[in-house]
PDB file of C-alpha atoms in Angstrom:
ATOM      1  CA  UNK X   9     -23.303 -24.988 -26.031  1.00  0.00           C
ATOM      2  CA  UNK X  10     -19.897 -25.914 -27.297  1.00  0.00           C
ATOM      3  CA  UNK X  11     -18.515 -29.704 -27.188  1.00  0.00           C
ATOM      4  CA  UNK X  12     -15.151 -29.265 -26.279  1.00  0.00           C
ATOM      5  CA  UNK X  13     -13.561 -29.874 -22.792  1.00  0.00           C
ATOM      6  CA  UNK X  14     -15.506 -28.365 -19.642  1.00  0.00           C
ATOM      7  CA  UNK X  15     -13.003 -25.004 -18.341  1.00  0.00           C
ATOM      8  CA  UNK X  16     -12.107 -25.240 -14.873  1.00  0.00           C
ATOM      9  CA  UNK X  17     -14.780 -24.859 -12.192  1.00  0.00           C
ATOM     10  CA  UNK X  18     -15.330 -21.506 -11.196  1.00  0.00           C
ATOM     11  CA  UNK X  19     -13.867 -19.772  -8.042  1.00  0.00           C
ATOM     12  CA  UNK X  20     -15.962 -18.268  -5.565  1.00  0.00           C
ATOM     13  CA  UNK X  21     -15.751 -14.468  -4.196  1.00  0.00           C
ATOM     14  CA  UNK X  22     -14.745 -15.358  -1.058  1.00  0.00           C
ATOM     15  CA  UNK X  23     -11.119 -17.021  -2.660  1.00  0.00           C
ATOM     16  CA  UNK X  24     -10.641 -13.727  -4.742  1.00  0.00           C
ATOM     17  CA  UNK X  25     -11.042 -11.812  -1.891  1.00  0.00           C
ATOM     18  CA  UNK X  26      -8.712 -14.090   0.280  1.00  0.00           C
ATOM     19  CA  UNK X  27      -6.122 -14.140  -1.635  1.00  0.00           C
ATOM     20  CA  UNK X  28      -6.540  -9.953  -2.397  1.00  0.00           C
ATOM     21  CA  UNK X  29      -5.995  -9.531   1.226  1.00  0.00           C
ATOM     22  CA  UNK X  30      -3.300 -11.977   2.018  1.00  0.00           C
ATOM     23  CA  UNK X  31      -1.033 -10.255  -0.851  1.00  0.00           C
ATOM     24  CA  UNK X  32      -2.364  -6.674   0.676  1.00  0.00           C
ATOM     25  CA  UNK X  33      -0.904  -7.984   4.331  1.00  0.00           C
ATOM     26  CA  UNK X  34       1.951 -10.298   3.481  1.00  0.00           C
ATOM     27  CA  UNK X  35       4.399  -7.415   2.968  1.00  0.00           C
ATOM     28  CA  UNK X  36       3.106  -5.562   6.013  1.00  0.00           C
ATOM     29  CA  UNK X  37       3.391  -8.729   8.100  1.00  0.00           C
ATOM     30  CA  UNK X  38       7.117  -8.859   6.768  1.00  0.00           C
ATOM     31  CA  UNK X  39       7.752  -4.942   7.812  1.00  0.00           C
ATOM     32  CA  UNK X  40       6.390  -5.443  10.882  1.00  0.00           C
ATOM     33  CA  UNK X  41       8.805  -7.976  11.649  1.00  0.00           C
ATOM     34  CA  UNK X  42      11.515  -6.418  10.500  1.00  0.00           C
ATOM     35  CA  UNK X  43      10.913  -3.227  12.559  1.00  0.00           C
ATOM     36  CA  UNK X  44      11.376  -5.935  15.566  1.00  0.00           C
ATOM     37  CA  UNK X  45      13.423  -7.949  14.970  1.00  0.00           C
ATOM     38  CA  UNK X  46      16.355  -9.029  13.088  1.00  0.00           C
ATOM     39  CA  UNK X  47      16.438  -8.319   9.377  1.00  0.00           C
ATOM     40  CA  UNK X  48      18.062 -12.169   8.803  1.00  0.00           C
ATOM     41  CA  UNK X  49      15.298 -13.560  11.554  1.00  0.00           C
ATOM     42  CA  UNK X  50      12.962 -11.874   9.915  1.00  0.00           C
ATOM     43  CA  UNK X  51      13.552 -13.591   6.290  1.00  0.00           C
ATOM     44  CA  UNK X  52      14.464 -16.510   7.818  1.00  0.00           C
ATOM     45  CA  UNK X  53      10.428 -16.998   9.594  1.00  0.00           C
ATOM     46  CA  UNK X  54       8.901 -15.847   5.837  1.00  0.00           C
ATOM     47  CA  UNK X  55      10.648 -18.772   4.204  1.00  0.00           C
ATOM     48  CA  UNK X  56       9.580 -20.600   6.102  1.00  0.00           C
ATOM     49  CA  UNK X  57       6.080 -20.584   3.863  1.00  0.00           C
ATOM     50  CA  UNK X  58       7.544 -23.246   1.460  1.00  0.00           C
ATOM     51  CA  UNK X  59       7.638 -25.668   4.036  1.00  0.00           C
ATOM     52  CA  UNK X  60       3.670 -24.967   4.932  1.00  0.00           C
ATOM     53  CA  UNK X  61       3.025 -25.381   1.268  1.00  0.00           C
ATOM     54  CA  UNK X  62       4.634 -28.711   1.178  1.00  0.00           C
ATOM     55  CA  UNK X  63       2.892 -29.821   4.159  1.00  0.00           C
ATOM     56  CA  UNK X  64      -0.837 -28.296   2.983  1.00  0.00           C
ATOM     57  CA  UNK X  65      -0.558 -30.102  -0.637  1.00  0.00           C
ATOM     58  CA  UNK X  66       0.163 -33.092   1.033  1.00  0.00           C
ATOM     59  CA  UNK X  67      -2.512 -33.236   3.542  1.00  0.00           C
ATOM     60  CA  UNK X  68      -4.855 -32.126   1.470  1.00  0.00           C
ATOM     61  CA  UNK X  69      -3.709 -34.563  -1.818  1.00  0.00           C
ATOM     62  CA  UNK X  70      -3.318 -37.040   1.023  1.00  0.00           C
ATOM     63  CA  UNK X  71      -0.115 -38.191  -0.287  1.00  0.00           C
ATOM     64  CA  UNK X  72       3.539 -37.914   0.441  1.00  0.00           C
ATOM     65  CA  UNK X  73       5.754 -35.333  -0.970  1.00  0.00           C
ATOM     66  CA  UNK X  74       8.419 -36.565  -3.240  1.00  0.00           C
ATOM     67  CA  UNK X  75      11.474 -37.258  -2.961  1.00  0.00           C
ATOM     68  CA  UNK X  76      13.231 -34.193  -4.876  1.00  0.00           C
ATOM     69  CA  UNK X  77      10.744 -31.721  -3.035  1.00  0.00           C
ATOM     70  CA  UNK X  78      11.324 -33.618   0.322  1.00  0.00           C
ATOM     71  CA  UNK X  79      15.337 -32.791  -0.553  1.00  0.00           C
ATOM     72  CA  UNK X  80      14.613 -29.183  -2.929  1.00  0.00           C
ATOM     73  CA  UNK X  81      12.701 -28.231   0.562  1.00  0.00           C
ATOM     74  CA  UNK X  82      15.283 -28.904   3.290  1.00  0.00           C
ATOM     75  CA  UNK X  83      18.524 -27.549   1.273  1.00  0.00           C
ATOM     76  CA  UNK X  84      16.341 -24.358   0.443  1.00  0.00           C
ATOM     77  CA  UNK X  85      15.358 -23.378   3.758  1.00  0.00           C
ATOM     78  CA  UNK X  86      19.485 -24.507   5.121  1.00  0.00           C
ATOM     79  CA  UNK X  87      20.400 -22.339   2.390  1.00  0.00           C
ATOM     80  CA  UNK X  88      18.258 -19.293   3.245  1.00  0.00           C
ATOM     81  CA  UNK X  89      19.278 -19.699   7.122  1.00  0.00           C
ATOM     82  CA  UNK X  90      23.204 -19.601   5.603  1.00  0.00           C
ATOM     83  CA  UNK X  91      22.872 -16.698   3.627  1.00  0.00           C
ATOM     84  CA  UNK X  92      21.215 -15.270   6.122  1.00  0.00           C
ATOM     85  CA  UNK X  93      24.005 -15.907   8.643  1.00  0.00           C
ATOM     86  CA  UNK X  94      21.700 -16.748  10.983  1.00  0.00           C
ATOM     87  CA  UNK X  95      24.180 -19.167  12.907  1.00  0.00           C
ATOM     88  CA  UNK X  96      27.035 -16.663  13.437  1.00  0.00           C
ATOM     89  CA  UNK X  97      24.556 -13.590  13.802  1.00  0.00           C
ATOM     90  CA  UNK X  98      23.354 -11.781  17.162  1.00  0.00           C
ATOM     91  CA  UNK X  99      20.184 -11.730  17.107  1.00  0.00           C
ATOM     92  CA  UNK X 100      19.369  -9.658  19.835  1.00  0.00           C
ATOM     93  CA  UNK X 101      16.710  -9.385  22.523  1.00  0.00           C
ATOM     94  CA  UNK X 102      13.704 -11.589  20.575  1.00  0.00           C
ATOM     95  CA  UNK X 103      10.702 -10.260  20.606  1.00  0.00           C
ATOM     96  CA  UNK X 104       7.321 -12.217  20.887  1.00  0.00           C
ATOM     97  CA  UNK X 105       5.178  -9.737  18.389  1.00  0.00           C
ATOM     98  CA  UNK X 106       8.251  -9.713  16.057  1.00  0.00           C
ATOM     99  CA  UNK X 107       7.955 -13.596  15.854  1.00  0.00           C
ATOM    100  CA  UNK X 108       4.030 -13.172  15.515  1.00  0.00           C
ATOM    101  CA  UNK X 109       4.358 -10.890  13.039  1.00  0.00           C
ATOM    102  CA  UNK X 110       7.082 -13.242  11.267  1.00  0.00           C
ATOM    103  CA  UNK X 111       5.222 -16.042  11.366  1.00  0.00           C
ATOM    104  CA  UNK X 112       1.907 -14.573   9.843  1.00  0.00           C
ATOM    105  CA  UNK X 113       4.518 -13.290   6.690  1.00  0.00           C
ATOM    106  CA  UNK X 114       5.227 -16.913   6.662  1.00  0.00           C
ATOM    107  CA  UNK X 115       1.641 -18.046   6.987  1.00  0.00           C
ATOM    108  CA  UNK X 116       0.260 -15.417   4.232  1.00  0.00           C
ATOM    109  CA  UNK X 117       3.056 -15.871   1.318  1.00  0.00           C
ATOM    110  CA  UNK X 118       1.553 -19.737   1.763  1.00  0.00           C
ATOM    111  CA  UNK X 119      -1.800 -18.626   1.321  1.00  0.00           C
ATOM    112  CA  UNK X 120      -1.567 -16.813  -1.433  1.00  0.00           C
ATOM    113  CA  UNK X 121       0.302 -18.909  -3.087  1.00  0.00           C
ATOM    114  CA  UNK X 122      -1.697 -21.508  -2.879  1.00  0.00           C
ATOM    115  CA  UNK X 123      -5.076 -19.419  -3.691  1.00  0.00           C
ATOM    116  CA  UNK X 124      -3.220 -18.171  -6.468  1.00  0.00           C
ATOM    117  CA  UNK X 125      -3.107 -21.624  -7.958  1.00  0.00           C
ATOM    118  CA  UNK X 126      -6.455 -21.943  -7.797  1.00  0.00           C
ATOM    119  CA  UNK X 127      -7.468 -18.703  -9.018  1.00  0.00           C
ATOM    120  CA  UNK X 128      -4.313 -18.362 -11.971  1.00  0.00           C
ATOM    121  CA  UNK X 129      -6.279 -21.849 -12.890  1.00  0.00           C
ATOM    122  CA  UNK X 130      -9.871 -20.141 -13.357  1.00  0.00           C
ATOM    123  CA  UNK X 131      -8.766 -16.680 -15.262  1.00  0.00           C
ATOM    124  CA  UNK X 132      -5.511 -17.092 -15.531  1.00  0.00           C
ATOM    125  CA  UNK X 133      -2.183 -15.149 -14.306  1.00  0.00           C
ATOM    126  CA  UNK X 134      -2.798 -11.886 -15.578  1.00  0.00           C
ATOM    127  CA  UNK X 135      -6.706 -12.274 -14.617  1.00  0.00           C
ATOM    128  CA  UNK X 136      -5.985 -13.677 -10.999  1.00  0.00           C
ATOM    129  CA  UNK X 137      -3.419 -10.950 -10.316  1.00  0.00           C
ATOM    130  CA  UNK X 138      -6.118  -8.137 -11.671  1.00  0.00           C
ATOM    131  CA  UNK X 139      -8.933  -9.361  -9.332  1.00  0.00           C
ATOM    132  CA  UNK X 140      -6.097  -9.970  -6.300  1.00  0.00           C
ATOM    133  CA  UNK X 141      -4.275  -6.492  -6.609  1.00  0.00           C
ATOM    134  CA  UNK X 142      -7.755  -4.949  -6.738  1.00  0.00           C
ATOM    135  CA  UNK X 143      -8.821  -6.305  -3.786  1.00  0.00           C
ATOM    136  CA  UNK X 144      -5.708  -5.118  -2.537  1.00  0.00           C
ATOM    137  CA  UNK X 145      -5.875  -1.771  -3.636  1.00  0.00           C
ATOM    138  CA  UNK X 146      -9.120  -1.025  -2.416  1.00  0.00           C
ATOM    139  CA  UNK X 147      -7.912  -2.587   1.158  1.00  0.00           C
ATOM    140  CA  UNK X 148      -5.005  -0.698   1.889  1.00  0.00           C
ATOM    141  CA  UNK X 149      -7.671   2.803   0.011  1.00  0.00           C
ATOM    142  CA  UNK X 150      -9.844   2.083   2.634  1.00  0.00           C
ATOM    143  CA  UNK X 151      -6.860   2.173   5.264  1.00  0.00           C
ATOM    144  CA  UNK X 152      -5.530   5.585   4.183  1.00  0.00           C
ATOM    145  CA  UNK X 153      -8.575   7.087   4.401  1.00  0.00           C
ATOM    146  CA  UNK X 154      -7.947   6.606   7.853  1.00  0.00           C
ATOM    147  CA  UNK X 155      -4.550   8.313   7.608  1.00  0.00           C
ATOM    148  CA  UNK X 156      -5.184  11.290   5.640  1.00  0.00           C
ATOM    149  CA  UNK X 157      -4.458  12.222   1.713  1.00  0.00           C
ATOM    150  CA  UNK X 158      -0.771  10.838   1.296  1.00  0.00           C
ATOM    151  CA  UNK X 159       0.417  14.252  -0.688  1.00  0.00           C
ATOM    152  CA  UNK X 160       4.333  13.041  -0.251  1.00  0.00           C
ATOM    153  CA  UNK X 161       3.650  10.458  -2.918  1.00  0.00           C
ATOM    154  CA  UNK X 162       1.822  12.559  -5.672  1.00  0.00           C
ATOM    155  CA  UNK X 163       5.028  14.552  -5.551  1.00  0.00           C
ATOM    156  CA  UNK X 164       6.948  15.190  -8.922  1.00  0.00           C
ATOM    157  CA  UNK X 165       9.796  14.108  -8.073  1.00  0.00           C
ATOM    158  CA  UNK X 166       8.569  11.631  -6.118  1.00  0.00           C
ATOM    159  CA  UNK X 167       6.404   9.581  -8.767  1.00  0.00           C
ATOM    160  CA  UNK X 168       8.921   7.954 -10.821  1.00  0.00           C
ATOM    161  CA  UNK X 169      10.288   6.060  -7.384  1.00  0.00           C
ATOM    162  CA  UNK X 170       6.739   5.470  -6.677  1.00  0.00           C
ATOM    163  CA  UNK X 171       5.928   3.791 -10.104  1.00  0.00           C
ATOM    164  CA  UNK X 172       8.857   1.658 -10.118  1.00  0.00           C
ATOM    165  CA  UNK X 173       8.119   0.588  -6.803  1.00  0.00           C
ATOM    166  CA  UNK X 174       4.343  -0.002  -7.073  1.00  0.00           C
ATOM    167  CA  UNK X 175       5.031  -1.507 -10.689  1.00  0.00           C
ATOM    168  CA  UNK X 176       8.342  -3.210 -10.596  1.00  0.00           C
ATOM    169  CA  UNK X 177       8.864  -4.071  -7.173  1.00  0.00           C
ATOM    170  CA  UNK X 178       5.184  -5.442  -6.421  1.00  0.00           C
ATOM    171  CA  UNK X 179       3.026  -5.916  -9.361  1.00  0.00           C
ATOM    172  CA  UNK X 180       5.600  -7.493 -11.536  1.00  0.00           C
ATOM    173  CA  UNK X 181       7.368  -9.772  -9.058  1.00  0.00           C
ATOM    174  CA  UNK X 182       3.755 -11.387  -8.099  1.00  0.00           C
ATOM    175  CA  UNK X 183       2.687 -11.961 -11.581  1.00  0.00           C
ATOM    176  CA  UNK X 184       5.776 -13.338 -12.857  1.00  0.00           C
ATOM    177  CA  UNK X 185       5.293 -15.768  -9.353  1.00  0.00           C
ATOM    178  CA  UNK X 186       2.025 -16.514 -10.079  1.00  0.00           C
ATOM    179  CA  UNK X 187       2.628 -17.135 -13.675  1.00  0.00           C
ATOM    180  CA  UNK X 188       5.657 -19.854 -12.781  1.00  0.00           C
ATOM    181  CA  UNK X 189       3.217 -21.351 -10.194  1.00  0.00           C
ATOM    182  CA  UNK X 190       0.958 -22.236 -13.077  1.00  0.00           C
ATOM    183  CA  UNK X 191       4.083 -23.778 -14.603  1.00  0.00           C
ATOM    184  CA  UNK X 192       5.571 -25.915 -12.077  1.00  0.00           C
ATOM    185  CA  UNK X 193       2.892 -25.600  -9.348  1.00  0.00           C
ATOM    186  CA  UNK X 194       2.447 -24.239  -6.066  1.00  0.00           C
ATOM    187  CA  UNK X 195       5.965 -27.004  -4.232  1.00  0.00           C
ATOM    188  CA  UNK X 196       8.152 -25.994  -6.319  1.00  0.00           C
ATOM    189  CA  UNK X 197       7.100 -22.163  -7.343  1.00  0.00           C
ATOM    190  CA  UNK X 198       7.351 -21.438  -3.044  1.00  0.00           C
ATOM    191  CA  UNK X 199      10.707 -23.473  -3.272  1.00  0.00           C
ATOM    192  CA  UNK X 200      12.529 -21.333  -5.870  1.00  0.00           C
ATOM    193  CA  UNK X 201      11.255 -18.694  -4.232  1.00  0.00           C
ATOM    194  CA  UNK X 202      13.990 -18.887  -1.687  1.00  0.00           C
ATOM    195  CA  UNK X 203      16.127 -17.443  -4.452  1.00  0.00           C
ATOM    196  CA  UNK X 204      15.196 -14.062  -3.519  1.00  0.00           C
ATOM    197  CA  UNK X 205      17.515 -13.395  -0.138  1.00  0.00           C
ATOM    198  CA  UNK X 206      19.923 -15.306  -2.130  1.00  0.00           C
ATOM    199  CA  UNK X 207      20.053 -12.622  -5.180  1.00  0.00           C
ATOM    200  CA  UNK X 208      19.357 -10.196  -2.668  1.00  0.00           C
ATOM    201  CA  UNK X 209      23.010 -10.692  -1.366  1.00  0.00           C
ATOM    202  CA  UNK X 210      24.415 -11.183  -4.485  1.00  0.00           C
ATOM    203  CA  UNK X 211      22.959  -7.592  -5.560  1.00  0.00           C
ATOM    204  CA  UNK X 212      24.084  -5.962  -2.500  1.00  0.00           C
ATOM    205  CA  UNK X 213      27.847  -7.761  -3.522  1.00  0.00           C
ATOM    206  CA  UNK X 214      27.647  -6.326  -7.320  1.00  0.00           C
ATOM    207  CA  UNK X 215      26.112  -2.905  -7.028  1.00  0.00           C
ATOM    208  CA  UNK X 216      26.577  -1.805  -3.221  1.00  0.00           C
ATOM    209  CA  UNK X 217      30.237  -2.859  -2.735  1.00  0.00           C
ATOM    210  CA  UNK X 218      29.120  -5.600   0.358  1.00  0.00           C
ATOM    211  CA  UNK X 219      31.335  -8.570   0.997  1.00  0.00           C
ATOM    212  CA  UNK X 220      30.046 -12.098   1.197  1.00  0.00           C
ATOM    213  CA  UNK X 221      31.068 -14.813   3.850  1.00  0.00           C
ATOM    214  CA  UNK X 222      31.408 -18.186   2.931  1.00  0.00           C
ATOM    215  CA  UNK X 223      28.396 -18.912   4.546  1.00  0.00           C
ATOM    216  CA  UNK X 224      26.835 -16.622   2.968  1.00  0.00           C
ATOM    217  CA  UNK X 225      28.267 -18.211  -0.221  1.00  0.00           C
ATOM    218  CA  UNK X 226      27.389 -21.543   0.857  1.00  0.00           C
ATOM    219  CA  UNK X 227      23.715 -20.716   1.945  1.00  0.00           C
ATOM    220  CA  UNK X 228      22.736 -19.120  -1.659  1.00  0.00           C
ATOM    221  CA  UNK X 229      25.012 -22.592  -3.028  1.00  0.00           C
ATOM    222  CA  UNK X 230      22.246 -25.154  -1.437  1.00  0.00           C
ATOM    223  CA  UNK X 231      19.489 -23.079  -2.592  1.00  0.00           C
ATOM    224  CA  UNK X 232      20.887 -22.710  -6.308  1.00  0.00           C
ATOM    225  CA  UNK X 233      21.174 -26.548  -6.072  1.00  0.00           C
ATOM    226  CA  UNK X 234      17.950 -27.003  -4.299  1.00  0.00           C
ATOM    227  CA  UNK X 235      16.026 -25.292  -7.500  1.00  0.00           C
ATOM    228  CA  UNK X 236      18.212 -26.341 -10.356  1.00  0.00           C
ATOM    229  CA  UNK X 237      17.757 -30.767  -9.007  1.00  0.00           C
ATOM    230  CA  UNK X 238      13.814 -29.761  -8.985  1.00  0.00           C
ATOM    231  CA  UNK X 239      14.116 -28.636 -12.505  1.00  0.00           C
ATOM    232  CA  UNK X 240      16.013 -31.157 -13.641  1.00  0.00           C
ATOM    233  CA  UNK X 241      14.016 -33.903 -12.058  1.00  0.00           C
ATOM    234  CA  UNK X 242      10.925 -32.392 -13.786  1.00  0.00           C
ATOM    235  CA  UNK X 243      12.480 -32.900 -17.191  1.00  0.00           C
ATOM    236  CA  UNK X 244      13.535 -36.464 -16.292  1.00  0.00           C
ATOM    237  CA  UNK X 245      11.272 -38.552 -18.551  1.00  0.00           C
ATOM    238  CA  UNK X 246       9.141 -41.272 -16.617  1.00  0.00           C
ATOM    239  CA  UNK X 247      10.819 -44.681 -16.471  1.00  0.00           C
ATOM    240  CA  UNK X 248       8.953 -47.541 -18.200  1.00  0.00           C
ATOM    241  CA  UNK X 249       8.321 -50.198 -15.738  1.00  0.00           C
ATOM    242  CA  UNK X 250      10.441 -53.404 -15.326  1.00  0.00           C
ATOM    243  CA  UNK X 251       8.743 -56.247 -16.819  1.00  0.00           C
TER     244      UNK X 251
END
């Protein structure tokens, strides 16, 4: 047997598997609500996962958040409810499955974050997301079978929408997440997070010709800020005590 340092402790089948099926269902949680409710509700309850990451680390470290994450948190989730224009928005008749369906989005982008920690810490990003996706993949297999041979997306011209989607829409997003998680762990990967609806609208603003309110402007401002004083606050060096 070698001498060097003992690798981390292994992870059981049972986390692979969790964390397979909570990135197989967080998306369909998240189109589920969106098909009843309000697009900007619907973002709104998903982010609200950093907040249940903040809350599970610190239960279970038994200690209190800091500072700068206390802060990060509470500007990023303002933000995302600003660019979402959820204050001058009609939201429409709510509906309680929408908000179910919401809030389990919301409950599974925390869990897999947080399994992907512990999983990305064992194998790896690349080897976490390989185990997770085909966990996933055999999931949502096992779910079509139900639904017949899906012909529409074996199409020629169909494929190359299909790849980017299935490649650069899913695969890459979650292993470049998982990857930064191992970086600057699971707080702050779920706060920067919020950056998506925030580039999301600046997107639509560049390439689809949609205008942006100022709260809109403001909302994706706090969240900007929210990420940028967690990164600098991770580069501070430690102060040497007083004597």
């Amino acid at each position: 047997r070698g001498l060097g340092p003992p690798g981390p402790p292994p992870v059981s089948p049972m986390l692979i598997a969790a964390l397979g099926l909570s990135i197989a269902l967080v998306n369909a949680a998240y189109y589920l609500a969106i098909d009843r409710l309000a697009v900007a509700l619907a973002v709104v309850l998903q982010y609200t996962a950093p907040a249940l990451v903040v809350t599970w680390v610190a239960v279970a470290a038994r200690r209190v958040p800091s500072r700068e994450v206390l802060i990060a948190l509470v500007a990023a989730v303002a933000g995302v409810v600003l660019a979402t224009e959820i204050p001058a928005g009609d939201l429409g008749a709510v509906d309680g499955l929408g908000l179910a369906f919401g809030l389990a989005s919301a409950v599974l982008f925390a869990a897999y974050t947080l399994l992907s920690e512990r999983v990305a810490g064992a194998y790896g990003s690349v080897g976490a997301m390989t185990r997770a996706f085909t966990v996933a993949a055999a999931f949502w297999i096992l779910v079509q079978t139900t639904r017949g041979w899906p012909a529409e997306l074996f199409e020629p011209e169909n494929l190359p929408l299909v790849l980017f989607v299935g490649l650069g829409g899913t695969l890459a997003p979650f292993l470049l997440y998982v990857w930064g998680i191992g970086r600057v762990r699971a707080e702050r990967a779920t706060i920067a997070a919020t950056l998506e609806p925030v580039l999301a609208a600046l997107f639509a603003w560049l390439l689809l010709d949609q205008s942006l309110s100022a709260m809109q402007i403001g909302g994706g401002m706090l969240v900007i800020g929210a990420v940028a004083m967690l990164q600098v606050a991770r580069r501070e060096p430690a102060r040497a005590p007083e004597p």
